[in-house]
Short mmCIF file of N, CA and C in Angstrom, two decimals:
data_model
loop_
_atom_site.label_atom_id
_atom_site.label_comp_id
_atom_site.label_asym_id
_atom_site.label_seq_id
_atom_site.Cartn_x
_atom_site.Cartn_y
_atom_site.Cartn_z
N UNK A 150 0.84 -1.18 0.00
CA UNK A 150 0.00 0.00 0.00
C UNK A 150 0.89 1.24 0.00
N UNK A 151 0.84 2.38 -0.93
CA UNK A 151 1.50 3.26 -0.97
C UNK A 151 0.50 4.65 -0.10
N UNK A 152 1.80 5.47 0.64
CA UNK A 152 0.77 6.50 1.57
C UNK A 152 1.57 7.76 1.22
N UNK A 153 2.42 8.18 0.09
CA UNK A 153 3.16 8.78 0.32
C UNK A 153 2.57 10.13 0.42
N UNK A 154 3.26 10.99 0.60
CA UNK A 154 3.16 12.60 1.49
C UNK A 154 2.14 12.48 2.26
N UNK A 155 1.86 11.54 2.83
CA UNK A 155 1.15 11.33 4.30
C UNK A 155 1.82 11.98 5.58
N UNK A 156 0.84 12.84 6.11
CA UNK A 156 1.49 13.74 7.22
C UNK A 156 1.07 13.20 8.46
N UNK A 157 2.18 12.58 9.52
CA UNK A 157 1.49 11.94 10.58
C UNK A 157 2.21 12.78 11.85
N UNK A 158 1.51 12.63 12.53
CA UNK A 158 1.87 13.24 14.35
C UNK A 158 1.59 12.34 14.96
N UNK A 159 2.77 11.97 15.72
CA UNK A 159 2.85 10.12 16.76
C UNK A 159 2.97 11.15 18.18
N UNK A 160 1.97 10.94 19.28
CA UNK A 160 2.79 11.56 20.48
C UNK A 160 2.80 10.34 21.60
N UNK A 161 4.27 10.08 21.31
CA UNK A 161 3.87 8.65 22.03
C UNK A 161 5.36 9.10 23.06
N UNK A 162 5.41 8.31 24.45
CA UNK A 162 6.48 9.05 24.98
C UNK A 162 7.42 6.94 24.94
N UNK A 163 7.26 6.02 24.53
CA UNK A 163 8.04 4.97 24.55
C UNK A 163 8.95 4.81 23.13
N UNK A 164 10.21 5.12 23.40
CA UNK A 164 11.36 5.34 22.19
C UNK A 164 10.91 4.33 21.34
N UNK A 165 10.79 2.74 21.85
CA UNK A 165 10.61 1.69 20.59
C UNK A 165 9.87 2.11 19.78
N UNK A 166 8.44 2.07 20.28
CA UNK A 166 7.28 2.60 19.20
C UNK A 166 7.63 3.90 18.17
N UNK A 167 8.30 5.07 18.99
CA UNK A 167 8.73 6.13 18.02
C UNK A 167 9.43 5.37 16.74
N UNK A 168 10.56 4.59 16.94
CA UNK A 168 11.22 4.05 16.43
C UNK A 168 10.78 3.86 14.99
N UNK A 169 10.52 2.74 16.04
CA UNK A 169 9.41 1.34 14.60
C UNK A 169 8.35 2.60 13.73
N UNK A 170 7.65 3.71 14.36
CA UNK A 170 6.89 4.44 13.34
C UNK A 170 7.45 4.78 12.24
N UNK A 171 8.81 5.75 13.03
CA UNK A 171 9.30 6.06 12.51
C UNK A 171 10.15 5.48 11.36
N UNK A 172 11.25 4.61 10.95
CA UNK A 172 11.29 3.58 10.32
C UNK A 172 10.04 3.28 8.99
N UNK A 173 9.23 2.67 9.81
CA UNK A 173 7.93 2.17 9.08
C UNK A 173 7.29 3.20 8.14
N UNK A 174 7.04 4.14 8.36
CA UNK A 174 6.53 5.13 8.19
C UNK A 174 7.47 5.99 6.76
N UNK A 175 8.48 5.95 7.43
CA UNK A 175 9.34 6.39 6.45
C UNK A 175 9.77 5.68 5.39
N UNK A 176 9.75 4.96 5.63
CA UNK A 176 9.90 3.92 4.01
C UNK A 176 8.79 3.89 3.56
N UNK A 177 7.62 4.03 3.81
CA UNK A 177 6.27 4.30 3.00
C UNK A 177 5.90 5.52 2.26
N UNK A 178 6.85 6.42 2.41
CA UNK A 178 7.12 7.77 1.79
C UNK A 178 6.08 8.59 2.38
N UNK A 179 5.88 8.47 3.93
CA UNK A 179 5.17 9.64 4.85
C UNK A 179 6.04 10.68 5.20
N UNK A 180 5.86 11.69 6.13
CA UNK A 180 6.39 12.56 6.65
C UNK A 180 5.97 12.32 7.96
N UNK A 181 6.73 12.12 9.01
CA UNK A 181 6.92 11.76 10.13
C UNK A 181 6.84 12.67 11.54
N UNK A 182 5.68 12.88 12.15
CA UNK A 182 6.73 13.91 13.19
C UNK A 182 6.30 13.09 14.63
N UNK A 183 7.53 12.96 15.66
CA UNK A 183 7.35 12.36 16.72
C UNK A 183 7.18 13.61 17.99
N UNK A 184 6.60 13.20 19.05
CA UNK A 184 6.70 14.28 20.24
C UNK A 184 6.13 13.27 21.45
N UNK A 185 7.14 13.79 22.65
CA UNK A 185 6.64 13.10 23.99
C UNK A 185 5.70 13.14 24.73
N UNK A 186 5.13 14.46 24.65
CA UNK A 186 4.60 15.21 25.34
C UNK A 186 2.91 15.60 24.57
N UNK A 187 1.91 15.98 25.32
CA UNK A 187 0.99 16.45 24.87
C UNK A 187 1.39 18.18 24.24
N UNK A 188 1.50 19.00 25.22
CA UNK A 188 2.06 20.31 25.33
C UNK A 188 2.73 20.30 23.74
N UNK A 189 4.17 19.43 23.34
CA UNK A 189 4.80 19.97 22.24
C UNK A 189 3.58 19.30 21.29
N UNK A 190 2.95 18.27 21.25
CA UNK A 190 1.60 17.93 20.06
C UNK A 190 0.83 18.81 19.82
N UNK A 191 0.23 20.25 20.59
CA UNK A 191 -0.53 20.84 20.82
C UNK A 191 0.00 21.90 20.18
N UNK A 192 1.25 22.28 20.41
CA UNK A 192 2.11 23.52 19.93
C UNK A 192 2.42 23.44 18.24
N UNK A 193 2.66 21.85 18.20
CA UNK A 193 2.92 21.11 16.48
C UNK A 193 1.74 21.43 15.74
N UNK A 194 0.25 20.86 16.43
CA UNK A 194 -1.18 20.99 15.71
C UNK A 194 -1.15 22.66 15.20
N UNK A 195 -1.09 23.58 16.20
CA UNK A 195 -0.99 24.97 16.50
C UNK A 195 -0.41 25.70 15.02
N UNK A 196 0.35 24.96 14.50
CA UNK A 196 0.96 25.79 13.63
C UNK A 196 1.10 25.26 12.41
N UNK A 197 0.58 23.23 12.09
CA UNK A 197 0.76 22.87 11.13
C UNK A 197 -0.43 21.74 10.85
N UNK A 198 -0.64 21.31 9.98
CA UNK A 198 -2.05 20.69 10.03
C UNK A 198 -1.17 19.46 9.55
N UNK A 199 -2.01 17.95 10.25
CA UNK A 199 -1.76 16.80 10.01
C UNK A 199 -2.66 15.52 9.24
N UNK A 200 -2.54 15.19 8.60
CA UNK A 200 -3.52 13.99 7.65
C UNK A 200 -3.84 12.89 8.71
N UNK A 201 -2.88 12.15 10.01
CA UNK A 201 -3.19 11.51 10.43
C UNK A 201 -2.49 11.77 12.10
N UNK A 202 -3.38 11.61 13.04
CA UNK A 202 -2.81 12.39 14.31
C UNK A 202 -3.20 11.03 15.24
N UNK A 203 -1.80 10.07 15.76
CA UNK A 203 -1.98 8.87 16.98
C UNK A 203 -1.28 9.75 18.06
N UNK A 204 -2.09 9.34 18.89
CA UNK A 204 -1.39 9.49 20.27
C UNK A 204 -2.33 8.65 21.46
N UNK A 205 -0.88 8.39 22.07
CA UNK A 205 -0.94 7.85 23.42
C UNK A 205 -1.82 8.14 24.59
N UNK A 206 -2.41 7.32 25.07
CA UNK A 206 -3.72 8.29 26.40
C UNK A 206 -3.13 8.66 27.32
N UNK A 207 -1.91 7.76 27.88
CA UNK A 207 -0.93 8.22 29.28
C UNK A 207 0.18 8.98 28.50
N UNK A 208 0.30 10.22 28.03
CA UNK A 208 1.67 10.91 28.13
C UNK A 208 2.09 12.00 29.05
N UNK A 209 3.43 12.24 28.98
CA UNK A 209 3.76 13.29 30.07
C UNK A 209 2.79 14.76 30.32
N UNK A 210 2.33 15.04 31.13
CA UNK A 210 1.32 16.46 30.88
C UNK A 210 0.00 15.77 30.77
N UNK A 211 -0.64 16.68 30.04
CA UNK A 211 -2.33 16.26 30.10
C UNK A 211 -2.31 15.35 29.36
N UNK A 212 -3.31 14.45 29.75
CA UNK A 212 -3.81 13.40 28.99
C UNK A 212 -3.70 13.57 27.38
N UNK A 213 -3.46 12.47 26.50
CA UNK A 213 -3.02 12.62 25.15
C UNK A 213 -4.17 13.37 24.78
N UNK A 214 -5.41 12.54 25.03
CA UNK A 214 -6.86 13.03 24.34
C UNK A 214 -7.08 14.61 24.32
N UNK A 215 -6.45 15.34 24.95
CA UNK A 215 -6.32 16.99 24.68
C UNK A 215 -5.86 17.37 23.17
N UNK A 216 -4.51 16.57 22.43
CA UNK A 216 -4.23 16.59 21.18
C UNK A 216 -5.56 16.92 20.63
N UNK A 217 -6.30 15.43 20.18
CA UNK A 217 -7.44 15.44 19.36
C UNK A 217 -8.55 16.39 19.71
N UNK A 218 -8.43 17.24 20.66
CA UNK A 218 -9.53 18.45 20.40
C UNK A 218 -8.83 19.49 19.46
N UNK A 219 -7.25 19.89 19.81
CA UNK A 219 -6.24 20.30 18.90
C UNK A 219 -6.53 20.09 17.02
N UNK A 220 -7.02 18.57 17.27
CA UNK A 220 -6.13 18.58 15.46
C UNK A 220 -7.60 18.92 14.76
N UNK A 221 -8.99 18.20 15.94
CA UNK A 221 -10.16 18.93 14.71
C UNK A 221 -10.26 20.24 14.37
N UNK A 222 -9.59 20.67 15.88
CA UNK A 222 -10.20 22.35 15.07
C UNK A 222 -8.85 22.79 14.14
N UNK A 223 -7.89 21.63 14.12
CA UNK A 223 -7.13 22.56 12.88
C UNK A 223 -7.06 21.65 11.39
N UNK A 224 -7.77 20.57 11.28
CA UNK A 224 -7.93 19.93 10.51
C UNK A 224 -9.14 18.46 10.47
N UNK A 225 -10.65 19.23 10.65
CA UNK A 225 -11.37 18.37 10.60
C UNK A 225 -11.52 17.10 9.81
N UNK A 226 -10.91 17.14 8.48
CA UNK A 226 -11.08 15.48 7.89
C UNK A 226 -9.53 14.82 8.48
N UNK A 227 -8.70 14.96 9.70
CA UNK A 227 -7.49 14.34 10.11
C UNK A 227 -8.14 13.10 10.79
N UNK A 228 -7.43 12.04 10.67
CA UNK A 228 -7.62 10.47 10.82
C UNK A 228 -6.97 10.86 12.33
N UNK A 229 -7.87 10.60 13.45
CA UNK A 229 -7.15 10.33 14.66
C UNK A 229 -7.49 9.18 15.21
N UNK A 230 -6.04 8.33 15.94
CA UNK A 230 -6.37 6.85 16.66
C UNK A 230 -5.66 6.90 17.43
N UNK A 231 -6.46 6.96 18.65
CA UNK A 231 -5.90 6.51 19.93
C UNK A 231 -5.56 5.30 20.50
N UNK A 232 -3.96 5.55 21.22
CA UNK A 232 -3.01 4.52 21.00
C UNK A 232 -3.13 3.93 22.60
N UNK A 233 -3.94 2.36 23.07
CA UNK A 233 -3.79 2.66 24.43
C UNK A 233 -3.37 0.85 24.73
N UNK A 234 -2.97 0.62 25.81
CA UNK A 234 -2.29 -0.16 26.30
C UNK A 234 -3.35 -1.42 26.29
N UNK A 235 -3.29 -2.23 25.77
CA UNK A 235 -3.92 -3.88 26.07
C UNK A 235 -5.07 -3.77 27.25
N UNK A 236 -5.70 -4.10 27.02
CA UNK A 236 -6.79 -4.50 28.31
C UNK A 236 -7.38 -3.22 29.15
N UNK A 237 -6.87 -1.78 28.63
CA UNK A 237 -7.32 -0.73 29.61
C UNK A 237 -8.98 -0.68 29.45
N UNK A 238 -9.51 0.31 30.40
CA UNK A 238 -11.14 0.51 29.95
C UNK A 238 -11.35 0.85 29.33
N UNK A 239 -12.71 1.37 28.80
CA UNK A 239 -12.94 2.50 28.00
C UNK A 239 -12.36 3.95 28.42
N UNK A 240 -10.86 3.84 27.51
CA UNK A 240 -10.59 5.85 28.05
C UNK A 240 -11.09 7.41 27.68
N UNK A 241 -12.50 7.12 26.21
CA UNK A 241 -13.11 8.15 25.98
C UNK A 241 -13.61 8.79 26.40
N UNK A 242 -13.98 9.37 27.34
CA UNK A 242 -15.45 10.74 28.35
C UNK A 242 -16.13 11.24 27.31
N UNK A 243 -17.05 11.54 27.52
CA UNK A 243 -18.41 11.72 26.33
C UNK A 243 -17.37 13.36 25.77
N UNK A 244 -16.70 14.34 26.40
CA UNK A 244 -16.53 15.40 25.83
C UNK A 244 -15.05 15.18 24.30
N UNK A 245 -14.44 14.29 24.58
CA UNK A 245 -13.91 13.52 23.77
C UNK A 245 -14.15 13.14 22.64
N UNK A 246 -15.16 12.27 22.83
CA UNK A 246 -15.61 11.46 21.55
C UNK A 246 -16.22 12.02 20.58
N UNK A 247 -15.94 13.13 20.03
CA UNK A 247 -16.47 13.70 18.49
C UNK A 247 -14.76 13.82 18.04
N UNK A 248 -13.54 13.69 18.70
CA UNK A 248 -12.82 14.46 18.25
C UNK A 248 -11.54 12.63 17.81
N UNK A 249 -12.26 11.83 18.46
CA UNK A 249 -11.57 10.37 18.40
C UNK A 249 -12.14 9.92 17.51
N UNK A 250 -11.07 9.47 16.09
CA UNK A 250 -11.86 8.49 15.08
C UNK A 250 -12.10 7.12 15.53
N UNK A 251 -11.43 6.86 16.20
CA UNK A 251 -10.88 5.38 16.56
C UNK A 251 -9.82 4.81 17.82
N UNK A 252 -10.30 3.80 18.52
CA UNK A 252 -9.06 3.22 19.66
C UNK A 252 -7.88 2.15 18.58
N UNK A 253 -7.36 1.82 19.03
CA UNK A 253 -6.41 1.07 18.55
C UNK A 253 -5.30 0.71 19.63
N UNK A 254 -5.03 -0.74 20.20
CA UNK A 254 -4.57 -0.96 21.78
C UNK A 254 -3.46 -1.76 21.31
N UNK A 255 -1.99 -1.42 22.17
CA UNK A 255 -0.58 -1.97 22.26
C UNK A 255 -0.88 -3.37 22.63
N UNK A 256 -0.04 -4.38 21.70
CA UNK A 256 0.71 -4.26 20.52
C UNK A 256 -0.16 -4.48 19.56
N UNK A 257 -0.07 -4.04 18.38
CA UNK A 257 -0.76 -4.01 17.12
C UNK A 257 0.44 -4.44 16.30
N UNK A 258 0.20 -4.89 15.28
CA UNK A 258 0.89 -5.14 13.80
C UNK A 258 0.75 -3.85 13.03
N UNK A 259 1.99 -3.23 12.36
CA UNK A 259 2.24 -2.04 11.64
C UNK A 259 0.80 -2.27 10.34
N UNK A 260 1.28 -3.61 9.74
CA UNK A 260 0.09 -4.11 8.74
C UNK A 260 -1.65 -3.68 8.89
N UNK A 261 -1.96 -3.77 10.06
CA UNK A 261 -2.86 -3.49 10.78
C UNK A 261 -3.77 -1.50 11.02
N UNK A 262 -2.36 -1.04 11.14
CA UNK A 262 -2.54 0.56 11.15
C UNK A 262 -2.67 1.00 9.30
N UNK A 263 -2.09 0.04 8.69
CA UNK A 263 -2.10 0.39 7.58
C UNK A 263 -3.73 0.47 7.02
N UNK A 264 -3.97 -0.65 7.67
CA UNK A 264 -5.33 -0.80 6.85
C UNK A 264 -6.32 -0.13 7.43
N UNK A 265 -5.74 0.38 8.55
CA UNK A 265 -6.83 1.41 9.47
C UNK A 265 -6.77 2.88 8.42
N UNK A 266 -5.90 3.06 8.05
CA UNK A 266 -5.25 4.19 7.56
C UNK A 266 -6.03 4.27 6.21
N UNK A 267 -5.86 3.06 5.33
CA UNK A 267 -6.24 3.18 3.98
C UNK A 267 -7.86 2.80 3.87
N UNK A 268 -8.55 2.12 4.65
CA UNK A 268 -10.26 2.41 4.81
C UNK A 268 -10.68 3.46 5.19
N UNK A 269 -9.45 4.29 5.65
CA UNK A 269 -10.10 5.90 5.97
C UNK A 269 -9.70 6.70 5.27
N UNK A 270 -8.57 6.57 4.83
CA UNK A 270 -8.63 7.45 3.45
C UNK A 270 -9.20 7.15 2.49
N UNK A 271 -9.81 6.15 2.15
CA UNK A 271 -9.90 5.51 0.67
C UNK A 271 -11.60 5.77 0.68
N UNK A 272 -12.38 5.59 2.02
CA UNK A 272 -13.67 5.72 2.58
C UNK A 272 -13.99 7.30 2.85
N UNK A 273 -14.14 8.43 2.19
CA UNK A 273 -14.79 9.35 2.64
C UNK A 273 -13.97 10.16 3.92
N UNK A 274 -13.47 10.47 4.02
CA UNK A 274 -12.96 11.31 5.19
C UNK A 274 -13.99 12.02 5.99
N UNK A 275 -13.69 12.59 7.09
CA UNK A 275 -15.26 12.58 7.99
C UNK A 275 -16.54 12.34 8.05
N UNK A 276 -16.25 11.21 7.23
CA UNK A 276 -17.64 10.60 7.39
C UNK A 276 -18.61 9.89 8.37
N UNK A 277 -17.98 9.86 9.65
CA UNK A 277 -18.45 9.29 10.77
C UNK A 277 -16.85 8.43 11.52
N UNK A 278 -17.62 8.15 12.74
CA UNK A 278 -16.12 7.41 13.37
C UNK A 278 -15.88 6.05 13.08
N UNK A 279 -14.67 5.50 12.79
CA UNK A 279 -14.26 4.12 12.55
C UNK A 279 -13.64 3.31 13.54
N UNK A 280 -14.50 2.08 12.75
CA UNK A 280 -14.24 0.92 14.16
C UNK A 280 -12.74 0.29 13.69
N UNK A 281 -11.82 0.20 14.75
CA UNK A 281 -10.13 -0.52 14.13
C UNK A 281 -10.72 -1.74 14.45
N UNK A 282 -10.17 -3.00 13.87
CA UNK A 282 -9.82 -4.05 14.44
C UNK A 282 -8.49 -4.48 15.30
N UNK A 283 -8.62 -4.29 16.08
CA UNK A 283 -7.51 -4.17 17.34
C UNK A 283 -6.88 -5.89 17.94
N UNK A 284 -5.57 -5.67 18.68
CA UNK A 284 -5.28 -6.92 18.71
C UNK A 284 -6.44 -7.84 19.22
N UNK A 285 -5.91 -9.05 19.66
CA UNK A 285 -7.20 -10.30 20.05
C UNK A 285 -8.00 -10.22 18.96
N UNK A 286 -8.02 -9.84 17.63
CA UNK A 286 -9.37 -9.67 16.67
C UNK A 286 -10.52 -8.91 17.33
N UNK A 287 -10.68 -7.97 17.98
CA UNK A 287 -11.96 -7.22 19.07
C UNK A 287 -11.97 -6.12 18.08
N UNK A 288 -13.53 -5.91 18.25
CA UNK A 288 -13.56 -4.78 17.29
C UNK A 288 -14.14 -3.55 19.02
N UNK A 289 -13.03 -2.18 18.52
CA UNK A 289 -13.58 -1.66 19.27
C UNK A 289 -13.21 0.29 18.76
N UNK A 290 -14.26 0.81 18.72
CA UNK A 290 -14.56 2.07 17.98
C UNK A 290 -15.38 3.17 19.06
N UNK A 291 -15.05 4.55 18.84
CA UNK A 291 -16.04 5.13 19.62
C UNK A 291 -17.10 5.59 19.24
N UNK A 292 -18.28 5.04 20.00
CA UNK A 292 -19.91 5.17 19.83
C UNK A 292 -20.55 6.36 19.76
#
């Protein structure tokens, strides 16, 4: 699957995952930007608009989910999927969920984000929220 000049914002604060995006990502002919923090994601959204915006629910500072109020108002058709750890609860709060396309829970297969990626680009862009298929095969999307 080709994604090239795909603009992504990862705010994930665990180096591997940066890594592997990064890597991955880049040989698919995206444009890459990593950040630890909510604060520098917020400052990044602030000044540049992104095609596809993951982040982490536990990062340093406010909760990741602050990003995604960030990227709609600076780019309403942006693909956002929240990146959260195996087995957590539901981490959406109703004020949230217009701004979350999708959960998506550690570890996933890169293969996997791909195809999250290309049913949403390929499907209409804001057209409603999408369900990922997440590890264990569970389908889980916000309602």
């Amino acid at each position: 699957m080709e994604l090239p000049n795909l603009k992504i914002l990862l705010a994930e604060h665990d180096p591997w995952i940066t890594d592997a995006f990064e890597r991955f990502f880049r040989c698919k002919g995206c444009f890459l930007v990593t950040v630890n923090s909510t604060e520098d994601g917020i400052g990044l959204l602030e000044k540049e608009q992104f095609d596809v915006v993951a982040s982490e629910y536990e990062l340093s500072g406010e909760e990741g989910l602050e990003i995604f109020k960030c990227a709609k108002s600076s780019n309403p058709d942006a693909v956002n999927i929240l990146i959260i750890n195996y087995g957590h609860p539901d981490p959406v709060p109703e004020e949230y969920k217009y701004a979350v396309d999708g959960i998506i829970e550690k570890p996933f297969p890169f293969q996997m984000f791909l195809e999250i990626l290309s049913g949403r680009i390929q499907n209409n862009p804001g057209d409603g929220k999408t369900q990922f298929s997440c590890s264990g095969n569970t389908e889980r999307g916000v309602q």
